[in-house]
CSV table of C-alpha atoms in Angstrom, one decimal:
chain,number,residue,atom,x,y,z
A,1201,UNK,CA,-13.1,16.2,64.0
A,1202,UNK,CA,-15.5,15.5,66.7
A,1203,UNK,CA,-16.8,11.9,66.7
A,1204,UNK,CA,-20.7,10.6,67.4
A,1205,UNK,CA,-21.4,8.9,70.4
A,1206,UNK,CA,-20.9,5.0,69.5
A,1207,UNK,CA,-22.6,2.3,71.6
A,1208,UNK,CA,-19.6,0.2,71.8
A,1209,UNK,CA,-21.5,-3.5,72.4
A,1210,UNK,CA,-20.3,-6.7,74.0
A,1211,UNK,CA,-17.0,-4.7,74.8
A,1212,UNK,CA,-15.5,-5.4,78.2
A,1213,UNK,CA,-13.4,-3.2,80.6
A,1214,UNK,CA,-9.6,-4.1,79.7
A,1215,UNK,CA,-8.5,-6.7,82.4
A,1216,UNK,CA,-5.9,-6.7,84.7
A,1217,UNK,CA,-3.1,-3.9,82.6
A,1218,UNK,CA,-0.3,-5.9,81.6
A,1219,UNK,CA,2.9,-4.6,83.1
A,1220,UNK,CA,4.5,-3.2,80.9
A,1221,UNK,CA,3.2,0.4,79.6
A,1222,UNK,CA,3.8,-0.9,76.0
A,1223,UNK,CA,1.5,-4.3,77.2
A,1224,UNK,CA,-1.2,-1.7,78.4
A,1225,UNK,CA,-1.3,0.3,75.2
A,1226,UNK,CA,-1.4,-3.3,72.7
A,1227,UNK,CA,-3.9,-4.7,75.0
A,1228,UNK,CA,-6.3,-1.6,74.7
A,1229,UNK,CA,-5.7,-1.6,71.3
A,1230,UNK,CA,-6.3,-5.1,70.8
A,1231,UNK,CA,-9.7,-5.3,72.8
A,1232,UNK,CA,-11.6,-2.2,71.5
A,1233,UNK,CA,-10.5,-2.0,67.7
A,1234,UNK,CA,-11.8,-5.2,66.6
A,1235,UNK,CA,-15.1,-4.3,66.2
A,1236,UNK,CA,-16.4,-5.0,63.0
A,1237,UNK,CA,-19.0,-2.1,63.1
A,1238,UNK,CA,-16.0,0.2,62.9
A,1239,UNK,CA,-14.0,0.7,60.6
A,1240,UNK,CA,-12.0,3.8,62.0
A,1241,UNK,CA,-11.2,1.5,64.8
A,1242,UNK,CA,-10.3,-1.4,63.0
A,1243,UNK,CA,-7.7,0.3,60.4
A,1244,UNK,CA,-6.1,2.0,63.8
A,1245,UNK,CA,-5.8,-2.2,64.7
A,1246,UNK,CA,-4.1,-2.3,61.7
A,1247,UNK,CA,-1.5,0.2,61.8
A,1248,UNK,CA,-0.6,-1.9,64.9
A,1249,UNK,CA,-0.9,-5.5,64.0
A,1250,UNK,CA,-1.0,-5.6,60.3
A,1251,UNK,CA,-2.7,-7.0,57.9
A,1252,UNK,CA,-3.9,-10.1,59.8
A,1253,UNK,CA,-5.4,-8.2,62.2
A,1254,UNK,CA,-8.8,-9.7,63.1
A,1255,UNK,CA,-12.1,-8.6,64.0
A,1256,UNK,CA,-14.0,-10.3,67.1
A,1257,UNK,CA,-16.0,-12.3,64.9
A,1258,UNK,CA,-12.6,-14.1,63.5
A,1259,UNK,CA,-12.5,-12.3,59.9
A,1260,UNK,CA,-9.5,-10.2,58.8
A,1261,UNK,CA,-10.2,-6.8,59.6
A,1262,UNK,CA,-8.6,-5.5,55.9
A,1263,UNK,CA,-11.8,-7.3,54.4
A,1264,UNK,CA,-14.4,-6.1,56.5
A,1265,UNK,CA,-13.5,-2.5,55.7
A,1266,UNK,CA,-13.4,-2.9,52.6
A,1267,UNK,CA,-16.4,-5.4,52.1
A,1268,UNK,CA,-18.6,-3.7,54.1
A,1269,UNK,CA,-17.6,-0.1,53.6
A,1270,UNK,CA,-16.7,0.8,50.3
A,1271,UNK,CA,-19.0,2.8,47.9
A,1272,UNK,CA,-19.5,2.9,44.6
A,1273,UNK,CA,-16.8,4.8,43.2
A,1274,UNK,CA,-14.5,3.3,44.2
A,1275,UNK,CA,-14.5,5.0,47.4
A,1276,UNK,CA,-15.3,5.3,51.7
A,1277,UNK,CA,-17.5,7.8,53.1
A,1278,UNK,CA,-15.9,9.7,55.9
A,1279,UNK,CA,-19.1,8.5,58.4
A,1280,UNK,CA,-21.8,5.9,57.7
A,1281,UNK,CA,-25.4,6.7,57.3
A,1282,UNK,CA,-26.0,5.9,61.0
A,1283,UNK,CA,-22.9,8.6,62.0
A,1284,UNK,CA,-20.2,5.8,62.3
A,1285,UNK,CA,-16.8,7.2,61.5
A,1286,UNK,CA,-15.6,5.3,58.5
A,1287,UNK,CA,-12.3,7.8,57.3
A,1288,UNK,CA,-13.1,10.8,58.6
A,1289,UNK,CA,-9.9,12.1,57.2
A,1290,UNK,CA,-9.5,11.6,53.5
A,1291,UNK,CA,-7.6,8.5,52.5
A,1292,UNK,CA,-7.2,7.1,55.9
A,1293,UNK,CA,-8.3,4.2,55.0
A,1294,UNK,CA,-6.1,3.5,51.6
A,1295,UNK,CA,-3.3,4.5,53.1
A,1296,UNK,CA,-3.9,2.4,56.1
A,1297,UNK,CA,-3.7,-1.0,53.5
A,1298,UNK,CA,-1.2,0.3,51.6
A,1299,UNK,CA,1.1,0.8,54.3
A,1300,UNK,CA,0.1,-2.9,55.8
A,1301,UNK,CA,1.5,-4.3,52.8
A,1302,UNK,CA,-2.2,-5.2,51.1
A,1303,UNK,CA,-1.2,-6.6,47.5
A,1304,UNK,CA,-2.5,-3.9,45.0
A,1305,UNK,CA,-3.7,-6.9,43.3
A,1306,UNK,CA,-5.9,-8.2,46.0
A,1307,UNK,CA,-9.1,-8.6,45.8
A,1308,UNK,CA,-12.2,-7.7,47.7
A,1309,UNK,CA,-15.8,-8.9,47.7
A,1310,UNK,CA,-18.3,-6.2,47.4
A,1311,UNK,CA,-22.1,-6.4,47.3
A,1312,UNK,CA,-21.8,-4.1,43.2
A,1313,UNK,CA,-18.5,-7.5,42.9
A,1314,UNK,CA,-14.9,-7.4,43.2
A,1315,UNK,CA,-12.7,-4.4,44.1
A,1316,UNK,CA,-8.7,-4.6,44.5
A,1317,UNK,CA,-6.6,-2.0,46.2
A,1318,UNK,CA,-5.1,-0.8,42.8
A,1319,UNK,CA,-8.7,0.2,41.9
A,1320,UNK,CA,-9.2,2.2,45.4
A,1321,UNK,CA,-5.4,3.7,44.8
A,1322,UNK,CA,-6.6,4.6,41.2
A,1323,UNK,CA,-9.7,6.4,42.1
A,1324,UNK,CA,-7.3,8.6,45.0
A,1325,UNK,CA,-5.2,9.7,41.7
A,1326,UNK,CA,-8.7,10.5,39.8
A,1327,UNK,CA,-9.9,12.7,43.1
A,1328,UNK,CA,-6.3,14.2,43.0
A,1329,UNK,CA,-6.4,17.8,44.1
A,1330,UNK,CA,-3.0,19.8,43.9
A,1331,UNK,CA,-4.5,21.6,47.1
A,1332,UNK,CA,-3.7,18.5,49.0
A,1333,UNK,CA,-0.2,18.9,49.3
A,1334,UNK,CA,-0.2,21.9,51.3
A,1335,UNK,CA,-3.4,21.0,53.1
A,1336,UNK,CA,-3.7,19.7,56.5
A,1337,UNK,CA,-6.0,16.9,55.3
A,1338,UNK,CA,-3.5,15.8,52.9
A,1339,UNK,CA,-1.2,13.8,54.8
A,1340,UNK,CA,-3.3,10.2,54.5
A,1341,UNK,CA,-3.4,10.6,50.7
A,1342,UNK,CA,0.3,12.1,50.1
A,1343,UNK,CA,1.5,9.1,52.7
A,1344,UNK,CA,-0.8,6.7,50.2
A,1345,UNK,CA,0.3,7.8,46.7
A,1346,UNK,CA,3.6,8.2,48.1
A,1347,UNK,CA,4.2,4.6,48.7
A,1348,UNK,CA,2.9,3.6,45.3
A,1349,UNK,CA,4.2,6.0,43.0
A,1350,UNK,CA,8.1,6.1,42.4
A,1351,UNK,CA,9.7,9.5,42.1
A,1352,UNK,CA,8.9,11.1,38.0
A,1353,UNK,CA,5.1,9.9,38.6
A,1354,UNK,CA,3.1,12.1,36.5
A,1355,UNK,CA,-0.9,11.2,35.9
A,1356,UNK,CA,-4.1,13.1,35.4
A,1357,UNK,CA,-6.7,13.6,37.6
A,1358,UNK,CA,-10.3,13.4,37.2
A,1359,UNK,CA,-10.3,17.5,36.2
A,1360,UNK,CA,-8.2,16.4,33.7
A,1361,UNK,CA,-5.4,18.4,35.5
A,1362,UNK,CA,-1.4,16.6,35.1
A,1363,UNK,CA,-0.3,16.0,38.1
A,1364,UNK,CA,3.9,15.9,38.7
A,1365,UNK,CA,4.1,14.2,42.2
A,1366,UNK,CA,7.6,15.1,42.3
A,1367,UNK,CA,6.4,18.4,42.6
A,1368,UNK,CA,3.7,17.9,45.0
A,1369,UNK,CA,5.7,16.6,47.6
A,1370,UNK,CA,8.0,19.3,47.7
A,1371,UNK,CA,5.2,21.6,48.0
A,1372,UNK,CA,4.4,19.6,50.7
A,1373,UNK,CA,7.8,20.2,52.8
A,1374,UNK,CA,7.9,23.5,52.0
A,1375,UNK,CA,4.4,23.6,53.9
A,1376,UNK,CA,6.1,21.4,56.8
A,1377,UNK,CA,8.6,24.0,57.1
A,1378,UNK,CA,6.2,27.2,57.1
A,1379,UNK,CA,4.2,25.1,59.8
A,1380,UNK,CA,7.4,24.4,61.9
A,1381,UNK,CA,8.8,27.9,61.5
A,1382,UNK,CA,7.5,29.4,64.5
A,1383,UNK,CA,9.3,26.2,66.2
A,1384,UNK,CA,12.4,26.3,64.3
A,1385,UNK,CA,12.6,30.3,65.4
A,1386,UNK,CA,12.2,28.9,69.3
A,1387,UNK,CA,14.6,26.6,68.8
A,1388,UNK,CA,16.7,29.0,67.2
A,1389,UNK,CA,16.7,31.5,69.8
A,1390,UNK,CA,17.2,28.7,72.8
A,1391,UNK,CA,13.2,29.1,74.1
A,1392,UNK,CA,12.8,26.7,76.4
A,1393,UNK,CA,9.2,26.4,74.3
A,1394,UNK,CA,6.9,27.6,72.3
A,1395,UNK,CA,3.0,27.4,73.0
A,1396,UNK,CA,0.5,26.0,71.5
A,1397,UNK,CA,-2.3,28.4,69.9
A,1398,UNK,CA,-4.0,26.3,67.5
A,1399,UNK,CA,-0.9,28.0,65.1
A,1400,UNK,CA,1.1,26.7,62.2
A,1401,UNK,CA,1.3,22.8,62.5
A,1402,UNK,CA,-0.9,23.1,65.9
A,1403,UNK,CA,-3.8,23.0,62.6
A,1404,UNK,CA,-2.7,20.1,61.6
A,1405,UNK,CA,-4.9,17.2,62.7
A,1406,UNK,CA,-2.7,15.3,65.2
A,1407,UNK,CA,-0.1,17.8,66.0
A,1408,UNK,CA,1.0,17.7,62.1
A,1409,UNK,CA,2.6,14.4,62.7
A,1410,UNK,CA,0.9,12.1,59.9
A,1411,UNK,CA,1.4,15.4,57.6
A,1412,UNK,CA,5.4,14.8,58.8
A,1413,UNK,CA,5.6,11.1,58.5
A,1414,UNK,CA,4.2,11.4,54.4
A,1415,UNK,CA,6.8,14.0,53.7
A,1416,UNK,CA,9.4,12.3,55.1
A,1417,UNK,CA,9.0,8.9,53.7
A,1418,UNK,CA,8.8,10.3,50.2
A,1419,UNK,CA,12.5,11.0,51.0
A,1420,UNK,CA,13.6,7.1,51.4
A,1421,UNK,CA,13.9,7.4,48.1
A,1422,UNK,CA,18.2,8.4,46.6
A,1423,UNK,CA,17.1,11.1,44.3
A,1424,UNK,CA,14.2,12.8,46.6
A,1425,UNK,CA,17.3,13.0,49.5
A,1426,UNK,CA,19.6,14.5,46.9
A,1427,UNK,CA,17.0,16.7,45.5
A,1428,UNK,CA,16.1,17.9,49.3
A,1429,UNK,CA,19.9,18.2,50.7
A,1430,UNK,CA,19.2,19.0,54.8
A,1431,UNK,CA,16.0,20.3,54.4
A,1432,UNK,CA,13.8,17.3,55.9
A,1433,UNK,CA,16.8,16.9,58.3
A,1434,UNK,CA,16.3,20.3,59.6
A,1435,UNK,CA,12.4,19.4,60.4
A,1436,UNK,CA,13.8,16.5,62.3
A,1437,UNK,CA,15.4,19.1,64.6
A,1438,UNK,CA,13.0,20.8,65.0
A,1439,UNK,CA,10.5,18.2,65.8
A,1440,UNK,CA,12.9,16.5,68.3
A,1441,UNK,CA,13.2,20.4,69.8
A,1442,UNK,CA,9.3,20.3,69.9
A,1443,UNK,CA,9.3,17.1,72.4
A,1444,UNK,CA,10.6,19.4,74.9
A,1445,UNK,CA,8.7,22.4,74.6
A,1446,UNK,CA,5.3,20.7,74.0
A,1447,UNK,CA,6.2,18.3,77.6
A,1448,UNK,CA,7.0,21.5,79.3
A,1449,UNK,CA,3.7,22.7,78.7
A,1450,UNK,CA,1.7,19.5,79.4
A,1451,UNK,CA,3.2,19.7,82.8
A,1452,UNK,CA,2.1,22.8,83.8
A,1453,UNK,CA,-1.4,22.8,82.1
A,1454,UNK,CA,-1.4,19.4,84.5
A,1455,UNK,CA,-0.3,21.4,87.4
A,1456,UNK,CA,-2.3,24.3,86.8
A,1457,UNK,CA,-5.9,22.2,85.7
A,1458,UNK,CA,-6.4,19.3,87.7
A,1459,UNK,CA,-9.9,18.8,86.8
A,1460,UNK,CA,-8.5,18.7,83.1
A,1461,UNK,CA,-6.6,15.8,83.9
A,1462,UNK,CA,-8.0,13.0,81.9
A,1463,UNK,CA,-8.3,15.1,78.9
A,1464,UNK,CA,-4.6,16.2,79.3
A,1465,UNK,CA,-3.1,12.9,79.3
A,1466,UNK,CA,-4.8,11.9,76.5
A,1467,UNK,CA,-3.0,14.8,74.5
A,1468,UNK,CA,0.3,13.7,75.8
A,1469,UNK,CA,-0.3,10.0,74.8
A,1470,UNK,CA,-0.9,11.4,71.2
A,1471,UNK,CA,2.0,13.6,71.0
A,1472,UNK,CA,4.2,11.2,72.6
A,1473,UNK,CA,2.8,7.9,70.8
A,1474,UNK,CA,3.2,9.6,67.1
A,1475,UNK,CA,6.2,11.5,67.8
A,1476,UNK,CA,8.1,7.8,68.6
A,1477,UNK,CA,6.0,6.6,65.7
A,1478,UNK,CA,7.0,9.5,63.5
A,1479,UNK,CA,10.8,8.9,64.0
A,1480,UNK,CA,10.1,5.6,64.3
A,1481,UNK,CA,9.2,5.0,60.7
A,1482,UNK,CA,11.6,7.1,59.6
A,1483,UNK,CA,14.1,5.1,60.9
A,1484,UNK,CA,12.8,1.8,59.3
A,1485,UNK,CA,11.8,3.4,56.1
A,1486,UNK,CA,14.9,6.0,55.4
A,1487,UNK,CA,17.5,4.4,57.5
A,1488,UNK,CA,17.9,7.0,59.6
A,1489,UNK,CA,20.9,6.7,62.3
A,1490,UNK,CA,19.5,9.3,65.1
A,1491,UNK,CA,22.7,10.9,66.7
A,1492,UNK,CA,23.4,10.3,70.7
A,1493,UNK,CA,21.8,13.2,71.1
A,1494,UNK,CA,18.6,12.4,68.9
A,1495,UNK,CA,18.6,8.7,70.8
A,1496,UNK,CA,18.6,10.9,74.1
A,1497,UNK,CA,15.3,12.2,72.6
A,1498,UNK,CA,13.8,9.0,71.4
A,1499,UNK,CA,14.3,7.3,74.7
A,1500,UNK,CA,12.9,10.7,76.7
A,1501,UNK,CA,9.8,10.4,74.8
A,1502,UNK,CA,9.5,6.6,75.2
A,1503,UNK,CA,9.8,7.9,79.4
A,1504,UNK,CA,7.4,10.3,78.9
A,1505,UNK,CA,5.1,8.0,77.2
A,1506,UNK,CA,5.2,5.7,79.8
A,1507,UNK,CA,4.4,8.1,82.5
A,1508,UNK,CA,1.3,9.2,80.4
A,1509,UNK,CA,0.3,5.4,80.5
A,1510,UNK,CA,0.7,4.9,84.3
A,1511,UNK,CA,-1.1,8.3,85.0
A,1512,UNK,CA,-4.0,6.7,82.5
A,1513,UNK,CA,-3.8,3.8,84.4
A,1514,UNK,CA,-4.2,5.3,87.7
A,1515,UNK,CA,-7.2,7.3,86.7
A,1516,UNK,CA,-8.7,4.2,85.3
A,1517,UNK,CA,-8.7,6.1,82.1
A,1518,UNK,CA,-8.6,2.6,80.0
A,1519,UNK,CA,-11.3,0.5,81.9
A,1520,UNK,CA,-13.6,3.1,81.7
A,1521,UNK,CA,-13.3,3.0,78.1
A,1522,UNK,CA,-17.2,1.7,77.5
A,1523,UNK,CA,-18.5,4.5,79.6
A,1524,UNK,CA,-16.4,6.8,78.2
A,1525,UNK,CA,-18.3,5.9,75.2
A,1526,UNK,CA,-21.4,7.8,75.9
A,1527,UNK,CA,-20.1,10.0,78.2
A,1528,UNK,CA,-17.6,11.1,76.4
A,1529,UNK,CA,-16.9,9.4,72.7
A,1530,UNK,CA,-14.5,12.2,71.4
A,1531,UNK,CA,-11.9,11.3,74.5
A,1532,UNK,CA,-13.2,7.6,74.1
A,1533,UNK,CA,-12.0,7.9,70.3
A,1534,UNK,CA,-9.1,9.6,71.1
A,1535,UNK,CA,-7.7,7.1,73.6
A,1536,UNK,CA,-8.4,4.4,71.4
A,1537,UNK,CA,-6.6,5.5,68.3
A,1538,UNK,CA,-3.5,7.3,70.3
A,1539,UNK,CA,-2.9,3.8,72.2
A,1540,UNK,CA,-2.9,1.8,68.6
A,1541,UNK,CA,-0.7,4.5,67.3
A,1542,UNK,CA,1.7,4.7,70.6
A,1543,UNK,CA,1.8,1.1,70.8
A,1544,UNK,CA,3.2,0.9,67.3
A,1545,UNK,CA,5.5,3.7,68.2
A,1546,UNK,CA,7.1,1.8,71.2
A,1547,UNK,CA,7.1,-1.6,69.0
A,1548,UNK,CA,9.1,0.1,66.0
A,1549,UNK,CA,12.0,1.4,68.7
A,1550,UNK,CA,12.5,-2.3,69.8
């Protein structure tokens, strides 16, 4: 979803890059989500630092979101009146407190008075549409309820409609695997890739990945695992098969469209940055012991990731960031979110 151009104020070029790639990535992350006008940006600070996570004006960026952003519903507007991205995919936002560990019980001040999580999580289960869980939009709220709700959950909706989240998620890895088939044949028949034609989980916003991480951390739980025998660990081969056909092509459209360049390498941070974070959480969250094969792929996309960060840093990519902002605020955005989410993907494979 395309962004509107965002005068990013009192927001400095990132000094000096730290060495490291990983340094690079926190420090971009760091400096241009903590402004308290945006609250796309500051839940992508978030998924990095947590819940303490600060704006530059020294509050906690989880109450500044909320505080300043909810509506009367309980509820967030995908964009502000003034076209200011707020969750421009549904949930984004709850899921992004949830999964920082935000107390259901906290509350929030709000100009209409107090709002807690457990309300916000509530009024997701009232808005419930079965739809979602073979939707591409779906993956912020499946990842949301699906950290709140144990395995059995059944509520109604707002249409009155019961709802067995049980079955919902496995609705939603059955639509993983139709959206990874064309992949899983590929890998099948030993393609060295597959391309990309805006097919299957190419719809997906973000390659698919935030769609892969809710399904798969529905399975941490014993009886979801037994329920699903190898079925979620067949997508895990098939996404770790992906890493290599999706860097083959970023290579040659690189090669082939040099004055793509820019544009390019900002795809290849998000693939690389969510695939480490995709594997990455389900490591912490399923206990997932990757192969030596699977840790050859994890530590390939941490090398390919780093690459992406040094080309970035050669074209300046990062301290251009402001003037990308007018120039350009969908790349702008794109960097800015895909460095959080990267970031958090190197930091979870420590």
């Amino acid at each position: 979803m395309p962004f509107v151009p965002l005068l990013l104020v009192g927001l400095s070029a990132v000094p000096s890059p730290p060495t490291s790639p990983e340094g690079t990535l926190r420090a971009v992350c760091q400096t241009h989500a903590a402004d308290p006008g945006h609250p796309w940006a500051l839940a992508h600070g978030i998924t990095l630092e947590g819940q303490d996570f600060r704006t530059r004006d020294g509050r906690r960026a989880v109450d500044v979101i909320v505080s300043d952003f909810v509506r009367p519903g309980p509820r967030f507007e995908p964009f502000t009146a003034e076209g200011i991205p707020v969750q421009p995919h549904p949930a984004l936002q709850e899921k992004t407190l949830v999964l920082a560990g935000v107390p259901l019980g906290r509350q929030f001040q709000t100009p209409p008075g107090p709002v807690t999580l457990k309300a916000l999580v509530e009024a997701l289960q009232r808005g419930f549409s079965p739809a979602l869980a073979s939707s591409p939009d779906g993956a912020w709220t499946l990842d949301a309820l699906g950290h709140v709700l144990p395995p059995g959950t059944t509520f109604r909706n707002g249409a009155g409609e019961t709802v067995r989240f049980d079955a919902v998620m496995d609705e939603a890895l059955a639509t993983l695997e139709r959206a990874q088939a064309e992949l899983a044949e590929g890998m099948k028949a030993g393609l060295p890739q597959v391309p990309k034609r805006k097919q299957g989980i190419y719809t997906h916003p973000c390659g698919g990945l935030h769609f892969f991480q809710a399904v798969a951390s529905w399975a941490r739980h014993p009886a979801v695992r037994k329920a699903w025998g190898g079925r979620l660990e067949a997508q895990v081969e098939v996404l770790i098969y992906r890493l290599g056909s999706e860097a083959r092509q970023y290579e040659a459209a690189l090669a082939a469209s040099p004055e793509h360049r820019l544009a390019l390498l900002s795809q290849s941070l998000k693939f690389y940055g969510h695939f480490l974070e995709t594997l990455g959480r389900y490591r912490k969250e399923n206990g997932w012991r990757p192969t030596p094969k699977q840790q050859q792929a994890v530590l390939r996309a941490r090398q390919l990731l780093e690459a992406t960060v040094r080309r970035l840093g050669e074209a300046q990519a990062f301290e251009r960031m402001p003037t990308l902002a007018q120039e350009n605020p969908q790349l702008s955005w794109d960097l800015l979110g895909d460095a959080c989410h990267a970031a958090h993907g190197l930091a979870l494979w420590k």
